[in-house]
Coordinates of C-alpha atoms and ligand atoms in Angstrom, one line a residue:
M1 CA -142.9 96.2 44.3
A2 CA -146.1 96.2 42.2
K3 CA -147.6 92.7 41.9
R4 CA -149.0 91.1 38.7
T5 CA -152.7 91.4 38.2
S6 CA -152.7 88.2 36.1
Q7 CA -150.2 85.7 34.7
W8 CA -151.3 86.5 31.2
Y9 CA -148.0 85.3 29.7
K10 CA -148.9 81.7 30.5
D11 CA -151.5 81.7 27.8
L12 CA -149.2 83.1 25.1
S13 CA -147.5 81.4 22.2
V14 CA -144.7 83.4 20.8
Y15 CA -143.2 83.7 17.3
Q16 CA -139.5 84.7 17.2
I17 CA -138.2 87.0 14.4
W18 CA -134.5 87.3 13.6
P19 CA -135.0 90.4 11.5
R20 CA -132.1 90.2 9.1
S21 CA -133.5 87.0 7.5
F22 CA -137.2 87.3 8.0
C23 CA -138.5 89.3 5.0
D24 CA -137.0 92.1 2.9
G25 CA -139.5 94.8 2.2
N26 CA -137.2 97.4 0.5
G27 CA -135.2 95.2 -1.8
D28 CA -131.7 95.7 -0.4
G29 CA -131.2 92.0 0.4
I30 CA -131.7 92.4 4.2
G31 CA -134.8 91.6 6.1
D32 CA -136.5 94.7 7.6
L33 CA -139.6 96.1 9.3
E34 CA -141.4 96.8 6.0
G35 CA -141.1 93.1 5.5
V36 CA -142.4 92.3 8.9
L37 CA -145.4 94.6 8.3
S38 CA -146.3 92.7 5.2
K39 CA -146.3 89.4 7.1
L40 CA -148.2 90.4 10.2
D41 CA -151.4 88.7 9.0
Y42 CA -149.4 85.5 8.2
I43 CA -147.9 85.5 11.8
K44 CA -151.4 86.1 13.2
S45 CA -152.7 83.2 11.1
L46 CA -150.4 80.8 12.9
G47 CA -152.3 81.3 16.1
V48 CA -149.5 82.9 18.1
D49 CA -150.1 85.8 20.4
A50 CA -146.8 87.6 20.5
I51 CA -143.7 88.4 18.5
W52 CA -140.2 88.4 20.0
F53 CA -137.8 90.5 18.0
S54 CA -134.2 89.7 18.1
P55 CA -132.3 93.0 18.3
L56 CA -133.5 95.7 15.9
Y57 CA -131.2 98.4 17.2
P58 CA -128.3 100.1 15.4
S59 CA -125.3 97.8 15.5
P60 CA -122.0 97.3 13.6
N61 CA -123.1 93.6 13.5
A62 CA -120.0 92.0 15.1
D63 CA -122.7 89.6 16.4
Y64 CA -125.6 90.5 14.1
G65 CA -127.4 92.9 16.4
Y66 CA -126.3 91.5 19.8
D67 CA -123.7 94.2 19.8
I68 CA -125.8 97.3 20.3
A69 CA -124.6 100.8 19.5
D70 CA -127.8 102.6 20.5
Y71 CA -130.4 101.2 22.8
T72 CA -133.2 103.6 21.9
D73 CA -133.3 103.6 18.2
I74 CA -133.8 101.2 15.2
S75 CA -131.1 100.2 12.9
S76 CA -131.3 101.8 9.4
D77 CA -131.0 98.3 8.0
Y78 CA -134.4 97.6 9.4
G79 CA -136.2 101.0 9.2
T80 CA -136.8 103.8 11.7
L81 CA -138.3 104.3 15.1
E82 CA -141.4 105.7 13.4
L83 CA -141.7 102.5 11.3
F84 CA -141.2 100.4 14.5
K85 CA -144.1 102.3 16.1
K86 CA -146.3 101.5 13.1
V87 CA -145.4 97.8 13.4
L88 CA -146.1 97.9 17.1
D89 CA -149.5 99.5 16.5
E90 CA -150.4 97.1 13.7
A91 CA -149.4 94.1 15.8
H92 CA -151.5 95.3 18.7
K93 CA -154.4 95.9 16.4
R94 CA -154.2 92.2 15.5
G95 CA -153.9 91.2 19.2
L96 CA -150.2 90.4 18.9
K97 CA -147.9 91.5 21.8
I98 CA -144.4 92.7 21.1
I99 CA -141.3 91.5 23.1
M100 CA -138.0 93.2 22.6
D101 CA -134.5 91.8 23.1
L102 CA -132.8 93.4 26.1
V103 CA -129.1 92.9 25.7
I104 CA -127.4 94.4 28.7
N105 CA -124.5 92.2 29.6
H106 CA -122.5 94.0 27.0
T107 CA -122.8 96.8 24.4
S108 CA -121.1 97.3 21.1
D109 CA -117.6 98.8 21.1
H110 CA -119.2 101.5 18.9
H111 CA -121.6 102.5 21.6
K112 CA -121.0 106.1 22.8
W113 CA -120.5 105.0 26.4
F114 CA -117.7 102.7 25.3
L115 CA -116.1 105.3 23.0
E116 CA -116.0 107.7 26.0
S117 CA -114.9 104.9 28.4
K118 CA -111.8 104.1 26.4
K119 CA -110.5 107.6 26.7
G120 CA -109.1 106.8 30.1
P121 CA -109.7 106.4 33.8
D122 CA -110.7 110.0 34.3
N123 CA -113.5 109.8 31.8
P124 CA -117.0 109.7 33.6
Y125 CA -117.9 106.6 31.5
H126 CA -114.7 104.7 32.2
D127 CA -116.3 102.8 35.0
Y128 CA -119.3 101.8 32.8
Y129 CA -117.1 98.8 31.6
I130 CA -114.7 96.4 33.2
W131 CA -111.2 97.7 32.8
R132 CA -108.1 96.3 34.4
K133 CA -104.3 96.6 34.2
G134 CA -102.4 93.6 32.8
R135 CA -100.4 91.2 34.9
N136 CA -96.6 90.9 34.6
G137 CA -96.1 94.6 34.1
G138 CA -99.0 94.8 31.8
K139 CA -97.8 92.2 29.3
K140 CA -100.3 89.5 30.3
P141 CA -104.1 90.0 30.4
P142 CA -105.6 90.5 33.9
N143 CA -106.7 86.9 34.3
N144 CA -107.0 83.6 32.2
W145 CA -110.6 84.1 31.1
L146 CA -111.5 83.1 27.5
S147 CA -114.4 84.5 25.6
T148 CA -117.2 82.3 24.1
F149 CA -116.5 83.4 20.6
Q150 CA -113.0 84.8 20.1
G151 CA -110.0 83.6 22.1
G152 CA -109.0 85.7 25.1
A153 CA -111.7 87.6 27.0
W154 CA -109.5 90.7 27.4
E155 CA -108.7 93.3 24.8
Y156 CA -105.7 95.6 25.3
V157 CA -106.1 99.3 24.5
P158 CA -102.5 100.6 24.2
E159 CA -103.5 104.3 24.5
I160 CA -104.6 103.9 28.1
D161 CA -102.5 100.7 28.9
E162 CA -105.6 98.8 30.1
Y163 CA -107.6 95.8 29.1
Y164 CA -111.4 95.6 28.8
L165 CA -113.4 92.5 29.4
H166 CA -115.5 90.9 26.7
V167 CA -116.9 87.4 27.5
F168 CA -118.4 87.3 23.9
A169 CA -116.8 88.9 20.8
K170 CA -114.2 91.6 20.9
G171 CA -116.8 94.1 19.7
Q172 CA -119.0 93.3 22.7
P173 CA -117.4 94.9 25.8
D174 CA -119.1 93.8 29.1
L175 CA -120.9 96.4 31.1
N176 CA -119.9 96.9 34.7
M177 CA -123.3 96.2 36.3
D178 CA -121.8 96.9 39.8
N179 CA -121.8 100.5 38.8
P180 CA -125.2 102.0 40.0
K181 CA -125.1 104.4 37.1
V182 CA -125.1 101.5 34.6
R183 CA -128.1 100.0 36.3
E184 CA -129.9 103.4 36.1
E185 CA -129.1 103.4 32.3
V186 CA -130.6 99.9 32.0
K187 CA -133.8 101.1 33.8
K188 CA -134.0 104.0 31.4
I189 CA -133.8 101.6 28.5
I190 CA -136.5 99.4 30.0
R191 CA -138.8 102.4 30.5
F192 CA -138.1 103.8 27.0
W193 CA -139.5 100.7 25.3
L194 CA -142.3 100.1 27.8
D195 CA -143.4 103.8 27.5
L196 CA -143.5 103.2 23.8
G197 CA -146.0 100.3 24.4
V198 CA -144.0 97.1 24.1
D199 CA -145.2 94.2 26.2
G200 CA -142.1 92.5 27.4
F201 CA -138.4 91.5 27.2
R202 CA -136.3 88.6 26.3
E203 CA -133.2 89.2 28.4
D204 CA -130.0 88.2 26.7
V205 CA -127.5 86.1 28.8
I206 CA -129.0 87.8 31.7
T207 CA -127.4 85.4 34.2
F208 CA -123.9 86.7 33.2
I209 CA -124.4 90.3 34.4
S210 CA -122.8 90.0 37.8
K211 CA -119.1 89.2 37.9
K212 CA -117.3 87.8 41.0
E213 CA -115.3 90.3 42.9
G214 CA -111.6 90.3 42.1
L215 CA -112.2 88.4 38.8
P216 CA -110.2 85.3 39.9
N217 CA -108.7 82.9 37.3
G218 CA -111.1 80.3 36.0
F219 CA -111.0 76.6 35.6
P220 CA -109.2 76.0 32.2
L221 CA -111.6 75.1 29.4
P222 CA -111.2 75.3 25.6
T223 CA -113.6 78.3 25.5
A224 CA -115.3 80.5 28.1
T225 CA -112.7 79.9 30.8
G226 CA -113.9 81.9 33.9
I227 CA -117.6 81.3 33.3
E228 CA -118.0 79.9 36.8
H229 CA -117.2 83.4 38.0
Y230 CA -119.9 85.2 36.2
M231 CA -122.7 82.7 35.6
N232 CA -125.3 83.4 38.3
G233 CA -122.9 85.8 39.9
P234 CA -123.1 87.2 43.4
H235 CA -125.4 90.2 42.8
L236 CA -127.5 88.8 40.0
R237 CA -130.8 88.5 42.0
E238 CA -130.3 91.9 43.5
Y239 CA -129.8 93.6 40.1
L240 CA -132.7 91.7 38.6
E241 CA -134.9 92.9 41.5
E242 CA -134.1 96.5 40.6
F243 CA -135.1 95.9 37.0
R244 CA -138.1 93.9 37.9
A245 CA -139.5 96.8 40.0
V246 CA -139.6 99.0 36.9
Q247 CA -141.0 96.2 34.8
M248 CA -143.8 95.5 37.2
E249 CA -145.0 99.1 37.0
Y250 CA -146.0 98.1 33.5
D251 CA -147.1 94.5 34.1
C252 CA -144.6 93.4 31.4
F253 CA -143.5 90.0 30.6
T254 CA -139.9 88.7 30.9
V255 CA -138.0 85.7 29.8
G256 CA -134.3 85.4 30.7
E257 CA -131.7 83.5 28.7
A258 CA -129.9 81.3 31.1
P259 CA -127.0 79.1 29.9
M260 CA -126.2 76.1 32.0
M261 CA -129.3 76.6 34.1
T262 CA -130.8 73.7 36.2
P263 CA -134.4 73.6 37.6
K264 CA -133.1 73.9 41.1
R265 CA -131.2 77.0 40.4
A266 CA -133.9 78.4 38.2
L267 CA -136.4 78.3 41.1
K268 CA -134.3 80.9 42.9
F269 CA -135.2 83.4 40.2
I270 CA -138.6 82.3 38.9
K271 CA -140.5 80.7 41.8
E272 CA -143.9 82.4 41.7
D273 CA -144.5 82.8 45.4
E274 CA -141.0 83.9 46.3
N275 CA -140.7 87.3 44.7
P276 CA -139.7 86.1 41.2
V277 CA -137.3 88.3 39.2
L278 CA -138.2 86.8 35.8
D279 CA -141.3 85.1 34.6
M280 CA -139.5 82.3 33.0
M281 CA -136.1 81.2 31.7
F282 CA -134.6 79.8 28.5
H283 CA -132.4 77.0 29.7
F284 CA -130.2 75.0 27.3
Q285 CA -130.2 71.5 28.7
H286 CA -132.6 70.0 26.2
M287 CA -130.5 71.4 23.4
N288 CA -127.5 69.2 24.4
A289 CA -129.0 65.9 23.4
D290 CA -126.8 65.7 20.3
N291 CA -123.6 67.4 21.6
I292 CA -121.4 68.0 24.6
M293 CA -121.6 71.5 25.9
T294 CA -121.5 73.1 22.5
N295 CA -123.2 72.3 19.2
F296 CA -119.8 71.9 17.6
I297 CA -118.9 68.9 19.7
R298 CA -121.3 66.5 18.2
T299 CA -122.6 63.1 19.5
P300 CA -125.3 60.8 18.1
F301 CA -128.7 62.1 19.2
R302 CA -129.6 60.7 22.6
P303 CA -133.4 60.6 23.1
G304 CA -133.0 59.1 26.6
Y305 CA -131.1 62.2 27.7
L306 CA -133.6 64.5 26.1
K307 CA -136.5 62.8 27.9
K308 CA -134.7 63.0 31.2
V309 CA -134.2 66.7 30.9
Y310 CA -137.8 67.4 29.9
N311 CA -139.1 65.2 32.8
N312 CA -136.9 67.1 35.2
W313 CA -137.9 70.6 34.2
Q314 CA -141.6 69.7 33.8
T315 CA -142.0 68.0 37.2
K316 CA -139.7 70.3 39.2
L317 CA -141.3 73.5 38.0
Y318 CA -144.9 72.3 38.0
G319 CA -147.1 74.4 40.3
K320 CA -144.1 76.5 41.3
A321 CA -142.8 78.2 38.3
W322 CA -143.3 78.3 34.5
N323 CA -141.4 76.7 31.7
A324 CA -140.3 78.4 28.4
L325 CA -140.6 75.9 25.7
Y326 CA -138.5 76.0 22.5
V327 CA -136.6 73.8 20.1
E328 CA -135.1 76.4 17.8
N329 CA -133.9 79.9 17.8
H330 CA -131.3 82.1 16.1
D331 CA -128.5 80.3 18.0
Q332 CA -129.5 76.8 17.1
P333 CA -129.3 74.7 13.9
R334 CA -132.7 73.5 12.6
I335 CA -134.3 70.9 14.8
I336 CA -135.5 68.5 12.1
S337 CA -131.8 68.1 11.0
R338 CA -130.9 67.3 14.6
Y339 CA -133.5 65.4 16.6
G340 CA -135.7 64.6 13.6
S341 CA -134.9 63.3 10.2
E342 CA -134.5 65.2 6.9
K343 CA -135.6 62.0 5.1
Y344 CA -138.8 62.0 7.2
R345 CA -139.0 65.8 7.3
V346 CA -142.7 66.3 7.4
K347 CA -143.4 63.4 9.8
S348 CA -140.6 64.3 12.2
G349 CA -141.3 68.1 11.9
K350 CA -144.8 67.5 13.2
M351 CA -143.7 65.0 15.8
L352 CA -141.2 67.5 17.2
A353 CA -143.8 70.2 17.3
A354 CA -146.3 68.1 19.3
M355 CA -143.5 66.8 21.5
Y356 CA -142.6 70.2 22.9
I357 CA -145.8 72.3 22.5
C358 CA -148.0 69.8 24.4
Q359 CA -145.8 70.2 27.5
S360 CA -146.5 72.7 30.2
G361 CA -145.1 76.2 29.5
T362 CA -145.1 79.0 27.0
P363 CA -144.1 77.8 23.5
F364 CA -141.8 79.8 21.3
I365 CA -141.6 79.1 17.6
Y366 CA -138.7 80.4 15.5
Q367 CA -139.2 81.8 12.0
G368 CA -139.2 79.0 9.4
Q369 CA -139.6 76.3 12.0
E370 CA -143.3 76.3 11.2
I371 CA -142.6 75.2 7.6
G372 CA -139.9 72.7 8.6
M373 CA -136.8 74.5 7.3
T374 CA -133.7 72.4 7.6
N375 CA -129.9 73.0 7.9
I376 CA -128.0 74.4 4.9
H377 CA -124.9 72.5 3.9
L378 CA -122.0 74.7 2.9
D379 CA -118.6 73.5 1.6
S380 CA -116.3 76.3 2.7
I381 CA -115.9 78.4 5.9
D382 CA -115.9 81.5 3.7
R383 CA -119.6 81.0 3.2
F384 CA -120.4 81.2 6.9
P385 CA -121.1 84.7 8.2
D386 CA -121.4 84.1 12.0
V387 CA -118.4 85.1 14.2
S388 CA -118.9 81.9 16.3
S389 CA -118.6 79.6 13.2
V390 CA -115.6 81.4 11.9
N391 CA -113.7 81.4 15.2
T392 CA -114.6 77.8 16.0
Y393 CA -113.2 76.9 12.6
A394 CA -110.0 78.7 13.4
L395 CA -109.7 77.0 16.8
M396 CA -110.2 73.6 15.2
K397 CA -107.6 74.4 12.5
S398 CA -105.1 75.3 15.2
L399 CA -105.6 71.8 16.6
H400 CA -104.6 70.4 13.2
L401 CA -107.9 68.6 12.7
P402 CA -108.6 67.5 9.1
E403 CA -110.5 70.0 7.0
K404 CA -113.3 67.6 6.1
F405 CA -113.9 66.7 9.7
I406 CA -113.9 70.4 10.8
M407 CA -116.4 71.3 8.0
S408 CA -118.7 68.5 9.0
L409 CA -118.8 69.8 12.6
I410 CA -119.3 73.4 11.5
N411 CA -122.1 72.4 9.1
Y412 CA -123.9 70.5 11.9
G413 CA -123.4 73.0 14.7
A414 CA -123.3 76.5 13.1
R415 CA -125.9 79.0 14.2
D416 CA -125.9 80.1 10.5
N417 CA -128.2 77.1 9.9
G418 CA -131.0 78.9 11.6
R419 CA -130.2 82.2 9.9
T420 CA -130.8 81.5 6.2
P421 CA -133.5 83.6 4.7
V422 CA -137.1 82.5 5.4
Q423 CA -138.4 80.6 2.4
W424 CA -141.6 82.3 1.4
S425 CA -142.2 80.9 -2.0
G426 CA -140.6 79.1 -5.0
A427 CA -139.7 82.4 -6.7
K428 CA -136.1 83.6 -7.0
N429 CA -134.4 83.9 -3.6
A430 CA -137.3 82.1 -2.1
G431 CA -139.4 85.3 -2.3
F432 CA -137.3 86.7 0.6
T433 CA -136.0 89.7 -1.4
T434 CA -136.3 91.3 -4.8
A435 CA -132.5 92.1 -4.7
D436 CA -130.2 90.1 -6.9
K437 CA -128.5 88.6 -3.8
P438 CA -129.8 88.2 -0.3
W439 CA -127.3 89.1 2.5
F440 CA -126.9 85.3 3.2
E441 CA -127.5 82.3 1.1
V442 CA -131.0 80.8 0.7
N443 CA -131.2 77.1 1.3
P444 CA -131.3 75.5 -2.1
N445 CA -134.2 73.3 -1.0
Y446 CA -136.6 76.3 -1.2
P447 CA -138.5 75.2 -4.3
E448 CA -139.8 72.4 -2.2
I449 CA -139.9 73.9 1.3
N450 CA -141.6 77.3 1.4
V451 CA -144.6 79.0 2.9
E452 CA -146.6 79.2 -0.3
A453 CA -146.3 75.4 -0.9
A454 CA -147.0 74.7 2.7
E455 CA -150.2 76.8 2.6
A456 CA -151.4 74.8 -0.5
D457 CA -150.8 71.4 1.1
P458 CA -153.4 70.4 3.8
N459 CA -150.9 67.9 5.2
S460 CA -148.0 70.4 5.6
I461 CA -146.1 71.0 8.8
L462 CA -147.5 74.6 8.7
H463 CA -151.1 73.5 9.0
F464 CA -150.1 71.1 11.7
Y465 CA -148.6 74.0 13.8
R466 CA -151.9 75.9 13.3
K467 CA -153.9 73.0 14.5
L468 CA -151.6 72.4 17.5
L469 CA -151.6 76.0 18.6
R470 CA -155.4 76.2 18.3
F471 CA -155.6 73.0 20.3
R472 CA -153.4 74.5 23.0
K473 CA -155.5 77.7 23.1
E474 CA -158.8 75.9 23.3
N475 CA -157.8 73.4 25.9
E476 CA -156.7 74.4 29.4
I477 CA -155.2 71.0 30.0
V478 CA -152.4 71.8 27.5
R479 CA -151.6 75.0 29.3
Y480 CA -152.3 74.0 32.9
G481 CA -152.2 70.2 33.2
D482 CA -149.5 68.4 35.3
F483 CA -147.0 66.2 33.6
R484 CA -146.0 62.6 34.1
M485 CA -143.7 60.7 31.8
L486 CA -144.5 57.1 31.0
K487 CA -142.0 54.3 31.0
T488 CA -141.4 53.3 27.4
D489 CA -138.6 52.3 25.1
R490 CA -135.8 54.8 24.9
K491 CA -136.8 56.1 21.5
L492 CA -140.4 56.7 22.5
F493 CA -141.4 59.7 24.5
A494 CA -144.9 59.5 26.0
Y495 CA -146.4 61.6 28.7
I496 CA -149.8 62.2 30.4
R497 CA -151.1 65.6 31.4
R498 CA -154.0 65.8 33.9
Y499 CA -156.3 68.8 34.6
Q500 CA -159.7 69.0 36.3
G501 CA -160.7 65.4 35.5
Q502 CA -159.3 65.5 31.9
K503 CA -156.3 63.5 30.7
L504 CA -154.2 64.1 27.7
L505 CA -151.8 61.4 26.3
V506 CA -148.9 62.4 24.0
V507 CA -146.9 59.7 22.3
C508 CA -143.9 60.6 20.1
S509 CA -141.5 58.3 18.3
F510 CA -137.9 59.4 17.6
A511 CA -137.4 56.2 15.6
E512 CA -137.5 55.3 12.0
Q513 CA -138.1 51.7 12.9
E514 CA -141.3 50.3 14.3
M515 CA -141.7 50.6 18.1
N516 CA -144.2 49.0 20.4
F517 CA -146.2 51.4 22.5
R518 CA -148.6 50.0 25.1
L519 CA -150.4 51.9 27.7
P520 CA -151.5 50.1 30.9
E521 CA -155.3 49.8 30.8
S522 CA -155.6 51.4 34.1
E523 CA -154.1 54.7 32.8
F524 CA -156.5 55.4 30.0
D525 CA -158.6 53.6 27.5
M526 CA -157.3 54.7 24.1
N527 CA -160.3 53.3 22.3
S528 CA -162.7 55.6 24.0
A529 CA -160.4 58.6 23.9
E530 CA -160.5 61.3 21.2
L531 CA -157.5 61.3 18.9
V532 CA -157.0 65.1 18.6
L533 CA -153.7 65.2 16.7
S534 CA -151.6 62.8 14.6
N535 CA -149.2 62.8 11.7
Y536 CA -150.5 59.7 9.9
D537 CA -153.9 58.7 8.5
F538 CA -155.3 55.5 9.9
N539 CA -154.7 55.4 13.6
Q540 CA -155.7 52.0 14.8
V541 CA -155.4 51.0 18.4
I542 CA -154.7 47.4 19.4
H543 CA -154.5 46.3 23.1
N544 CA -154.4 49.8 24.3
G545 CA -151.4 50.6 22.2
F546 CA -150.0 50.6 18.7
F547 CA -146.9 50.0 16.7
T548 CA -145.4 53.3 15.8
R549 CA -144.5 54.3 12.2
P550 CA -141.4 56.5 11.5
Y551 CA -141.5 59.6 13.7
E552 CA -145.1 59.0 14.5
T553 CA -147.0 61.2 17.0
R554 CA -150.5 60.9 18.4
V555 CA -152.3 63.0 21.0
Y556 CA -155.4 61.6 22.7
L557 CA -157.8 63.5 24.9
L558 CA -159.9 61.7 27.5
K559 CA -162.8 63.7 28.7
Ligands
NOJ601 C1 -127.2 85.1 23.3 C2 -127.7 85.5 22.0 O1 -128.9 84.7 21.7 C3 -126.7 85.2 21.0 O2 -127.1 85.3 19.6 C4 -125.6 86.2 21.2 O3 -124.5 85.9 20.3 C5 -125.1 86.1 22.7 N1 -126.1 86.0 23.6 C6 -124.3 87.4 23.0 O4 -125.2 88.5 23.0

């Protein structure tokens, strides 16, 4: 297999676009590539080096683009392949790389392979998907698996008296990756986009693509029963090796989405000197500090848990593999509303930014995160477009939970929170669209929180992100230093990075109340260190420490 000439992806910062809500260029209420084109200079101005596009492909939108009907075209909602090439070209001219979403665990049920496949067992495409006869003379699904979004994981097709597997929504039939023809198709898709000039892939639920032989019953859970039989399945590494061989012909970058991943397991896939099959992985553990397993089962925020997870990933991967750093994406509610504070929005937004971007790894920033967008609060389930919100609501209703309680959980945990249109200005519809109505509601806080206002305010979260990303770019210690967490109060998170004689100290407070931070003198003299980033004016040091103000962060560099 071709080897990398350099690990260029380690120096990147990446901006994620969820196209439907980014910017509408043609006035139909839906974000699109014209809108992206008009914002490329803005994206570049943040100091990022790459854009990851959530799916832009034709899709009936059962899961807003993660149900793909054609892998080698662009959805008419967003533009055309020609327009995409222009975006790619213009991005490259600005030194921005382009990363596509590779969704190959499943297709849409509108994909031509599936339409053929469901014609019956004799069709050459039948074996592209996972079809089985039912149990009990066909009346019961083939096993007890449940989907993540929508009840049972099997859908019955009476015309052929068989069920197909979908571990996500009904409109997302799982591909049968054990079929070598399917793997060849995947390689063709990879080549198609790389030949066009894209620079890498974010690989959707990539650790689900290999299912255990025989599809045995799973351990009963409220959703996703059976997951232990397809998470990191038996042939996962082998299949990823095949894809990697193609990807390495182009020196492209890959980040795999990996639910329930642990550092120990991740090393089997991303250890740099052991034939890695991905460059890095998006794990989820740090997104569980305010919930149990799913964002809808809410707990109070647990900073102690968060720190433990970070410490674990940072230290176990250091020198062996590379971290992917994120706190938001299109599947997550807004981070300020979760681990920060809407009351201290600006302070906590900056603290959270420094908290994760100063760690070792490649940072990803999700659209709107850089201006501190927050969750939207909606009073009725009819106002939530996402399949997962709607079905979770139905599931909770079936358990006879009170409406008010259900709505509070949905409001807190819904992915829709991260999918409201980006707030560009204080104009109508936050300047997202010139249409009367955008496809999904704009957060009513847009007159205060928007890009235009943030640009004009030197103390905004936006300017802080710029400073932070520049600092990372200009200082190798942020990118390559090691990581050691300091013992502090539970609500403080402090760590030291070291690199070639330099030391960096990062202190973050998750508390509204005052906390006492003291650094042992032997570690670092804060008085002689340079304060490189902070979210308050006046940064006194007393006895090599300080009393933190609400959501305070300080970053010191010792030369
Ligand atoms: C993970 C994606 O990020 C999410 O948006 C999608 O619903 C599932 N995978 C299924 O594709």
